Each structure stands twice: as C-alpha cells, then as structure tokens.
PDB file of C-alpha atoms in Angstrom:
ATOM      1  CA  UNK U   1      23.334  28.549 -15.277  1.00  0.00           C
ATOM      2  CA  UNK U   2      20.412  27.797 -17.552  1.00  0.00           C
ATOM      3  CA  UNK U   3      16.898  28.371 -16.293  1.00  0.00           C
ATOM      4  CA  UNK U   4      13.529  26.824 -16.949  1.00  0.00           C
ATOM      5  CA  UNK U   5      12.485  23.201 -16.968  1.00  0.00           C
ATOM      6  CA  UNK U   6      14.913  20.499 -17.989  1.00  0.00           C
ATOM      7  CA  UNK U   7      14.268  18.887 -21.341  1.00  0.00           C
ATOM      8  CA  UNK U   8      13.760  15.151 -21.788  1.00  0.00           C
ATOM      9  CA  UNK U   9      17.436  14.534 -22.651  1.00  0.00           C
ATOM     10  CA  UNK U  10      18.622  16.380 -19.541  1.00  0.00           C
ATOM     11  CA  UNK U  11      16.214  14.476 -17.287  1.00  0.00           C
ATOM     12  CA  UNK U  12      17.321  11.211 -18.877  1.00  0.00           C
ATOM     13  CA  UNK U  13      20.982  12.143 -18.355  1.00  0.00           C
ATOM     14  CA  UNK U  14      20.293  12.864 -14.662  1.00  0.00           C
ATOM     15  CA  UNK U  15      18.450   9.552 -14.365  1.00  0.00           C
ATOM     16  CA  UNK U  16      21.326   7.680 -16.027  1.00  0.00           C
ATOM     17  CA  UNK U  17      23.886   9.424 -13.812  1.00  0.00           C
ATOM     18  CA  UNK U  18      21.973   8.550 -10.645  1.00  0.00           C
ATOM     19  CA  UNK U  19      21.862   4.918 -11.818  1.00  0.00           C
ATOM     20  CA  UNK U  20      25.544   4.950 -12.802  1.00  0.00           C
ATOM     21  CA  UNK U  21      26.669   6.037  -9.328  1.00  0.00           C
ATOM     22  CA  UNK U  22      23.965   4.246  -7.346  1.00  0.00           C
ATOM     23  CA  UNK U  23      25.003   3.166  -3.871  1.00  0.00           C
ATOM     24  CA  UNK U  24      23.255   1.952  -0.747  1.00  0.00           C
ATOM     25  CA  UNK U  25      21.009   4.745   0.498  1.00  0.00           C
ATOM     26  CA  UNK U  26      21.386   6.886  -2.636  1.00  0.00           C
ATOM     27  CA  UNK U  27      18.571   8.495  -4.602  1.00  0.00           C
ATOM     28  CA  UNK U  28      17.562   5.948  -7.251  1.00  0.00           C
ATOM     29  CA  UNK U  29      16.101   8.015 -10.060  1.00  0.00           C
ATOM     30  CA  UNK U  30      15.015  11.454 -11.216  1.00  0.00           C
ATOM     31  CA  UNK U  31      11.518  10.993  -9.742  1.00  0.00           C
ATOM     32  CA  UNK U  32      12.974  10.404  -6.277  1.00  0.00           C
ATOM     33  CA  UNK U  33      15.319  13.372  -6.810  1.00  0.00           C
ATOM     34  CA  UNK U  34      12.318  15.546  -7.708  1.00  0.00           C
ATOM     35  CA  UNK U  35      10.577  14.528  -4.475  1.00  0.00           C
ATOM     36  CA  UNK U  36      13.699  15.232  -2.420  1.00  0.00           C
ATOM     37  CA  UNK U  37      14.147  18.677  -3.975  1.00  0.00           C
ATOM     38  CA  UNK U  38      10.462  19.531  -3.480  1.00  0.00           C
ATOM     39  CA  UNK U  39      10.687  18.692   0.233  1.00  0.00           C
ATOM     40  CA  UNK U  40      13.925  20.672   0.604  1.00  0.00           C
ATOM     41  CA  UNK U  41      12.231  23.704  -0.947  1.00  0.00           C
ATOM     42  CA  UNK U  42       9.238  23.148   1.352  1.00  0.00           C
ATOM     43  CA  UNK U  43      11.236  22.706   4.558  1.00  0.00           C
ATOM     44  CA  UNK U  44      10.636  24.712   7.739  1.00  0.00           C
ATOM     45  CA  UNK U  45      14.244  25.955   7.579  1.00  0.00           C
ATOM     46  CA  UNK U  46      16.770  26.422   4.806  1.00  0.00           C
ATOM     47  CA  UNK U  47      18.799  23.315   4.072  1.00  0.00           C
ATOM     48  CA  UNK U  48      22.308  24.007   2.837  1.00  0.00           C
ATOM     49  CA  UNK U  49      23.308  22.576  -0.553  1.00  0.00           C
ATOM     50  CA  UNK U  50      26.282  20.808   1.024  1.00  0.00           C
ATOM     51  CA  UNK U  51      23.837  18.851   3.194  1.00  0.00           C
ATOM     52  CA  UNK U  52      21.318  17.900   0.531  1.00  0.00           C
ATOM     53  CA  UNK U  53      23.924  17.136  -2.136  1.00  0.00           C
ATOM     54  CA  UNK U  54      25.380  14.536   0.243  1.00  0.00           C
ATOM     55  CA  UNK U  55      21.870  13.220   0.898  1.00  0.00           C
ATOM     56  CA  UNK U  56      21.448  12.512  -2.831  1.00  0.00           C
ATOM     57  CA  UNK U  57      24.228   9.937  -2.597  1.00  0.00           C
ATOM     58  CA  UNK U  58      23.285   8.531   0.806  1.00  0.00           C
ATOM     59  CA  UNK U  59      26.088  10.278   2.703  1.00  0.00           C
ATOM     60  CA  UNK U  60      29.673  11.444   2.320  1.00  0.00           C
ATOM     61  CA  UNK U  61      31.018   7.901   1.928  1.00  0.00           C
ATOM     62  CA  UNK U  62      28.987   7.397  -1.256  1.00  0.00           C
ATOM     63  CA  UNK U  63      29.775  10.603  -3.150  1.00  0.00           C
ATOM     64  CA  UNK U  64      30.707   9.514  -6.672  1.00  0.00           C
ATOM     65  CA  UNK U  65      34.192   9.433  -8.079  1.00  0.00           C
ATOM     66  CA  UNK U  66      33.189  11.446 -11.095  1.00  0.00           C
ATOM     67  CA  UNK U  67      34.612  10.532 -14.485  1.00  0.00           C
ATOM     68  CA  UNK U  68      35.758  14.165 -14.730  1.00  0.00           C
ATOM     69  CA  UNK U  69      34.954  17.634 -13.427  1.00  0.00           C
ATOM     70  CA  UNK U  70      32.672  18.291 -16.383  1.00  0.00           C
ATOM     71  CA  UNK U  71      30.428  15.370 -15.470  1.00  0.00           C
ATOM     72  CA  UNK U  72      30.237  16.536 -11.840  1.00  0.00           C
ATOM     73  CA  UNK U  73      29.536  20.122 -12.852  1.00  0.00           C
ATOM     74  CA  UNK U  74      26.827  19.054 -15.279  1.00  0.00           C
ATOM     75  CA  UNK U  75      25.131  16.956 -12.606  1.00  0.00           C
ATOM     76  CA  UNK U  76      25.202  19.794 -10.069  1.00  0.00           C
ATOM     77  CA  UNK U  77      24.101  22.417 -12.606  1.00  0.00           C
ATOM     78  CA  UNK U  78      21.204  20.342 -13.939  1.00  0.00           C
ATOM     79  CA  UNK U  79      20.112  19.496 -10.396  1.00  0.00           C
ATOM     80  CA  UNK U  80      20.171  23.179  -9.424  1.00  0.00           C
ATOM     81  CA  UNK U  81      18.318  24.135 -12.608  1.00  0.00           C
ATOM     82  CA  UNK U  82      15.651  21.527 -11.885  1.00  0.00           C
ATOM     83  CA  UNK U  83      15.403  22.725  -8.288  1.00  0.00           C
ATOM     84  CA  UNK U  84      15.030  26.314  -9.477  1.00  0.00           C
ATOM     85  CA  UNK U  85      12.215  25.273 -11.818  1.00  0.00           C
ATOM     86  CA  UNK U  86      10.413  23.459  -8.980  1.00  0.00           C
ATOM     87  CA  UNK U  87      10.859  26.522  -6.741  1.00  0.00           C
ATOM     88  CA  UNK U  88       9.434  28.852  -9.376  1.00  0.00           C
ATOM     89  CA  UNK U  89       6.386  26.662  -9.880  1.00  0.00           C
ATOM     90  CA  UNK U  90       5.766  26.221  -6.144  1.00  0.00           C
ATOM     91  CA  UNK U  91       6.092  29.938  -5.474  1.00  0.00           C
ATOM     92  CA  UNK U  92       4.712  31.682  -8.540  1.00  0.00           C
ATOM     93  CA  UNK U  93       2.808  29.100 -10.592  1.00  0.00           C
ATOM     94  CA  UNK U  94       1.322  26.512  -8.205  1.00  0.00           C
ATOM     95  CA  UNK U  95      -1.236  25.526 -10.850  1.00  0.00           C
ATOM     96  CA  UNK U  96       1.722  24.373 -12.994  1.00  0.00           C
ATOM     97  CA  UNK U  97       3.395  22.369 -10.221  1.00  0.00           C
ATOM     98  CA  UNK U  98       3.432  18.689 -11.083  1.00  0.00           C
ATOM     99  CA  UNK U  99       5.546  16.154  -9.229  1.00  0.00           C
ATOM    100  CA  UNK U 100       7.740  14.186 -11.602  1.00  0.00           C
ATOM    101  CA  UNK U 101       6.088  10.828 -11.041  1.00  0.00           C
ATOM    102  CA  UNK U 102       7.349   7.790 -12.868  1.00  0.00           C
ATOM    103  CA  UNK U 103       5.364   5.662 -15.273  1.00  0.00           C
ATOM    104  CA  UNK U 104       5.359   2.008 -16.165  1.00  0.00           C
ATOM    105  CA  UNK U 105       3.457   0.041 -18.739  1.00  0.00           C
ATOM    106  CA  UNK U 106       1.590  -3.038 -17.572  1.00  0.00           C
ATOM    107  CA  UNK U 107      -0.983  -5.045 -19.485  1.00  0.00           C
ATOM    108  CA  UNK U 108      -1.123  -2.404 -22.199  1.00  0.00           C
ATOM    109  CA  UNK U 109      -1.825   0.455 -19.780  1.00  0.00           C
ATOM    110  CA  UNK U 110       0.474   3.225 -18.608  1.00  0.00           C
ATOM    111  CA  UNK U 111       0.535   3.300 -14.819  1.00  0.00           C
ATOM    112  CA  UNK U 112       1.600   6.254 -12.684  1.00  0.00           C
ATOM    113  CA  UNK U 113       4.298   5.322 -10.180  1.00  0.00           C
ATOM    114  CA  UNK U 114       4.382   7.704  -7.204  1.00  0.00           C
ATOM    115  CA  UNK U 115       6.415   5.706  -4.704  1.00  0.00           C
ATOM    116  CA  UNK U 116       9.865   6.945  -5.744  1.00  0.00           C
ATOM    117  CA  UNK U 117       8.758  10.593  -5.627  1.00  0.00           C
ATOM    118  CA  UNK U 118       7.181  10.087  -2.203  1.00  0.00           C
ATOM    119  CA  UNK U 119      10.258   8.253  -0.884  1.00  0.00           C
ATOM    120  CA  UNK U 120      12.375  11.185  -2.059  1.00  0.00           C
ATOM    121  CA  UNK U 121      10.024  13.678  -0.441  1.00  0.00           C
ATOM    122  CA  UNK U 122      10.245  11.890   2.909  1.00  0.00           C
ATOM    123  CA  UNK U 123      14.037  11.795   2.615  1.00  0.00           C
ATOM    124  CA  UNK U 124      13.925  15.563   2.179  1.00  0.00           C
ATOM    125  CA  UNK U 125      11.628  15.888   5.197  1.00  0.00           C
ATOM    126  CA  UNK U 126      14.194  13.969   7.262  1.00  0.00           C
ATOM    127  CA  UNK U 127      16.805  16.668   6.569  1.00  0.00           C
ATOM    128  CA  UNK U 128      15.026  19.192   8.808  1.00  0.00           C
ATOM    129  CA  UNK U 129      12.733  19.323  11.826  1.00  0.00           C
ATOM    130  CA  UNK U 130       9.072  19.150  10.842  1.00  0.00           C
ATOM    131  CA  UNK U 131       7.876  18.515  14.419  1.00  0.00           C
ATOM    132  CA  UNK U 132       6.090  21.883  14.585  1.00  0.00           C
ATOM    133  CA  UNK U 133       3.826  20.995  11.659  1.00  0.00           C
ATOM    134  CA  UNK U 134       0.289  21.765  12.892  1.00  0.00           C
ATOM    135  CA  UNK U 135      -2.005  18.798  13.468  1.00  0.00           C
ATOM    136  CA  UNK U 136      -4.415  20.038  10.794  1.00  0.00           C
ATOM    137  CA  UNK U 137      -1.644  19.674   8.180  1.00  0.00           C
ATOM    138  CA  UNK U 138      -0.510  16.217   9.308  1.00  0.00           C
ATOM    139  CA  UNK U 139      -2.984  14.554   6.887  1.00  0.00           C
ATOM    140  CA  UNK U 140      -1.162  16.323   4.036  1.00  0.00           C
ATOM    141  CA  UNK U 141       2.162  14.816   5.059  1.00  0.00           C
ATOM    142  CA  UNK U 142       0.417  11.482   5.659  1.00  0.00           C
ATOM    143  CA  UNK U 143      -0.923  11.558   2.072  1.00  0.00           C
ATOM    144  CA  UNK U 144       2.678  11.569   0.846  1.00  0.00           C
ATOM    145  CA  UNK U 145       3.928   9.138   3.504  1.00  0.00           C
ATOM    146  CA  UNK U 146       1.249   6.622   2.500  1.00  0.00           C
ATOM    147  CA  UNK U 147       3.177   6.045  -0.734  1.00  0.00           C
ATOM    148  CA  UNK U 148       6.668   6.849   0.560  1.00  0.00           C
ATOM    149  CA  UNK U 149       7.101   4.568   3.519  1.00  0.00           C
ATOM    150  CA  UNK U 150       7.511   0.802   3.416  1.00  0.00           C
ATOM    151  CA  UNK U 151       5.554   0.619   6.678  1.00  0.00           C
ATOM    152  CA  UNK U 152       2.510   1.887   4.760  1.00  0.00           C
ATOM    153  CA  UNK U 153       2.582  -0.694   1.986  1.00  0.00           C
ATOM    154  CA  UNK U 154       0.113  -2.968   3.784  1.00  0.00           C
ATOM    155  CA  UNK U 155      -2.306  -0.021   4.072  1.00  0.00           C
ATOM    156  CA  UNK U 156      -1.954   0.534   0.315  1.00  0.00           C
ATOM    157  CA  UNK U 157      -2.733  -3.127  -0.319  1.00  0.00           C
ATOM    158  CA  UNK U 158      -6.047  -2.709   1.523  1.00  0.00           C
ATOM    159  CA  UNK U 159      -7.253   0.187  -0.654  1.00  0.00           C
ATOM    160  CA  UNK U 160      -9.811  -0.329  -3.384  1.00  0.00           C
ATOM    161  CA  UNK U 161      -8.816   0.775  -6.884  1.00  0.00           C
ATOM    162  CA  UNK U 162     -10.816   4.008  -6.480  1.00  0.00           C
ATOM    163  CA  UNK U 163      -9.288   4.699  -3.051  1.00  0.00           C
ATOM    164  CA  UNK U 164      -5.824   4.084  -4.473  1.00  0.00           C
ATOM    165  CA  UNK U 165      -6.397   6.554  -7.327  1.00  0.00           C
ATOM    166  CA  UNK U 166      -7.805   9.105  -4.856  1.00  0.00           C
ATOM    167  CA  UNK U 167      -4.725   8.665  -2.649  1.00  0.00           C
ATOM    168  CA  UNK U 168      -2.471   9.459  -5.624  1.00  0.00           C
ATOM    169  CA  UNK U 169      -4.558  12.517  -6.483  1.00  0.00           C
ATOM    170  CA  UNK U 170      -4.009  13.881  -2.948  1.00  0.00           C
ATOM    171  CA  UNK U 171      -0.214  14.042  -3.311  1.00  0.00           C
ATOM    172  CA  UNK U 172       0.122  17.186  -5.439  1.00  0.00           C
ATOM    173  CA  UNK U 173      -2.273  19.339  -3.360  1.00  0.00           C
ATOM    174  CA  UNK U 174      -0.614  18.002  -0.204  1.00  0.00           C
ATOM    175  CA  UNK U 175       2.845  19.036  -1.403  1.00  0.00           C
ATOM    176  CA  UNK U 176       1.533  22.497  -2.303  1.00  0.00           C
ATOM    177  CA  UNK U 177      -0.188  22.930   1.074  1.00  0.00           C
ATOM    178  CA  UNK U 178       2.974  21.929   2.956  1.00  0.00           C
ATOM    179  CA  UNK U 179       5.109  24.291   0.883  1.00  0.00           C
ATOM    180  CA  UNK U 180       2.684  27.166   1.411  1.00  0.00           C
ATOM    181  CA  UNK U 181       2.530  26.562   5.162  1.00  0.00           C
ATOM    182  CA  UNK U 182       6.295  26.507   5.719  1.00  0.00           C
ATOM    183  CA  UNK U 183       6.918  29.507   3.445  1.00  0.00           C
ATOM    184  CA  UNK U 184       4.377  31.481   5.501  1.00  0.00           C
ATOM    185  CA  UNK U 185       5.667  30.076   8.820  1.00  0.00           C
ATOM    186  CA  UNK U 186       9.429  29.503   8.596  1.00  0.00           C
ATOM    187  CA  UNK U 187      11.070  28.141  11.708  1.00  0.00           C
ATOM    188  CA  UNK U 188      14.112  29.692  13.367  1.00  0.00           C
ATOM    189  CA  UNK U 189      17.370  27.949  12.634  1.00  0.00           C
ATOM    190  CA  UNK U 190      18.738  26.285  15.741  1.00  0.00           C
ATOM    191  CA  UNK U 191      22.440  25.861  16.317  1.00  0.00           C
ATOM    192  CA  UNK U 192      23.162  22.184  15.841  1.00  0.00           C
ATOM    193  CA  UNK U 193      26.143  20.384  17.223  1.00  0.00           C
ATOM    194  CA  UNK U 194      27.852  18.237  14.649  1.00  0.00           C
TER     195      UNK U 194
END
C-alpha cells in the first residue's frame, strides 16, 4: 500500500466514487469521509474496519456493487492510505493536521464549508461509546457538533459573522484535543451482543 497524503487526483477519484455509489445514509463526499476517519482514529476504543467500511455506505444493504474488483480494491486502498495519513498527522505531526474541509465560491469569494466534515466526524463518534468523555472536554465535541448536527443549524443562524468564523476555527483544535484525550485514556472494549 502507498503511504503519505493522497494527491488531488486520488482525492477526486474517491469523491467521484462516493458520489457514484451514493445511497441513503451513505457518506456524501471526501470531506465527510475525512471527518468519519478522524473520529474513528480518535475513538475511545478501536473500531474494526469491517464496521466502519459498512458505515461509509450507510449499512450492509448499501454496499456498492463494484464495477470490478480493481475498483473496490482501489477505493479501500486509497481510503486506508488517507486514514494512515490522518493517523500520522494526529499522532506525530499535530501542527500539520488539517481537516479536509470543503470549499465553495459565492459572490466572488471562496467559502470554507465545514458541515460535511463535522457530519462525518459525528457519524464516526456514533460508532463507539463516548459517554465517558469528561465534562471539561464536552465543549470540544460541541464545537464539532455545532456544525455537524441539523439540530444546531438554528444556533448557527444566530451567530454573528465573527462568531461564525470563530466557531469554525475551534474545530481543528477540538479534534486534536479529543484525539489526544482518547489516545491517553483508551476505554476497555466491552463484549457487545449482536
């Protein structure tokens, strides 16, 4: 498997593949995938690839009928390579960690779009039990949830432009703080009945 960050063509191919096989409940784009993978790497317990690969597609019923094995293998390999790059940055180079936020041009300005990444992060959080997160770290998770939960959209609408920008700037340090906490304080794996 290749290592290091994905190049623009590889990210675009992942994005196109996610769109090609989009289904109800599936990850929509590479930004949302990046958020999901970051949360999986930051989880209190290890999450098995079989579990999170299904989560990408919104469950077992939505797993793509790949055009061929090569397409499937490329998707899995690029996803794992991207995940490995995120893991390396979180662990060894936190100053280089940057969530893969989307962008959009409006009225001649490039806008940063964080919602998809935050939605993906919260989907990753839902794959494990974060209930033992200390109260002092809840604001970190809330900083991500503010942009990743439809229930929070009215709160976003009430922010001033400066407050909105500040809320976006809190996401990266929040993700790093959550990762660092769970790496230092992993939770025991409980036997789960399926």
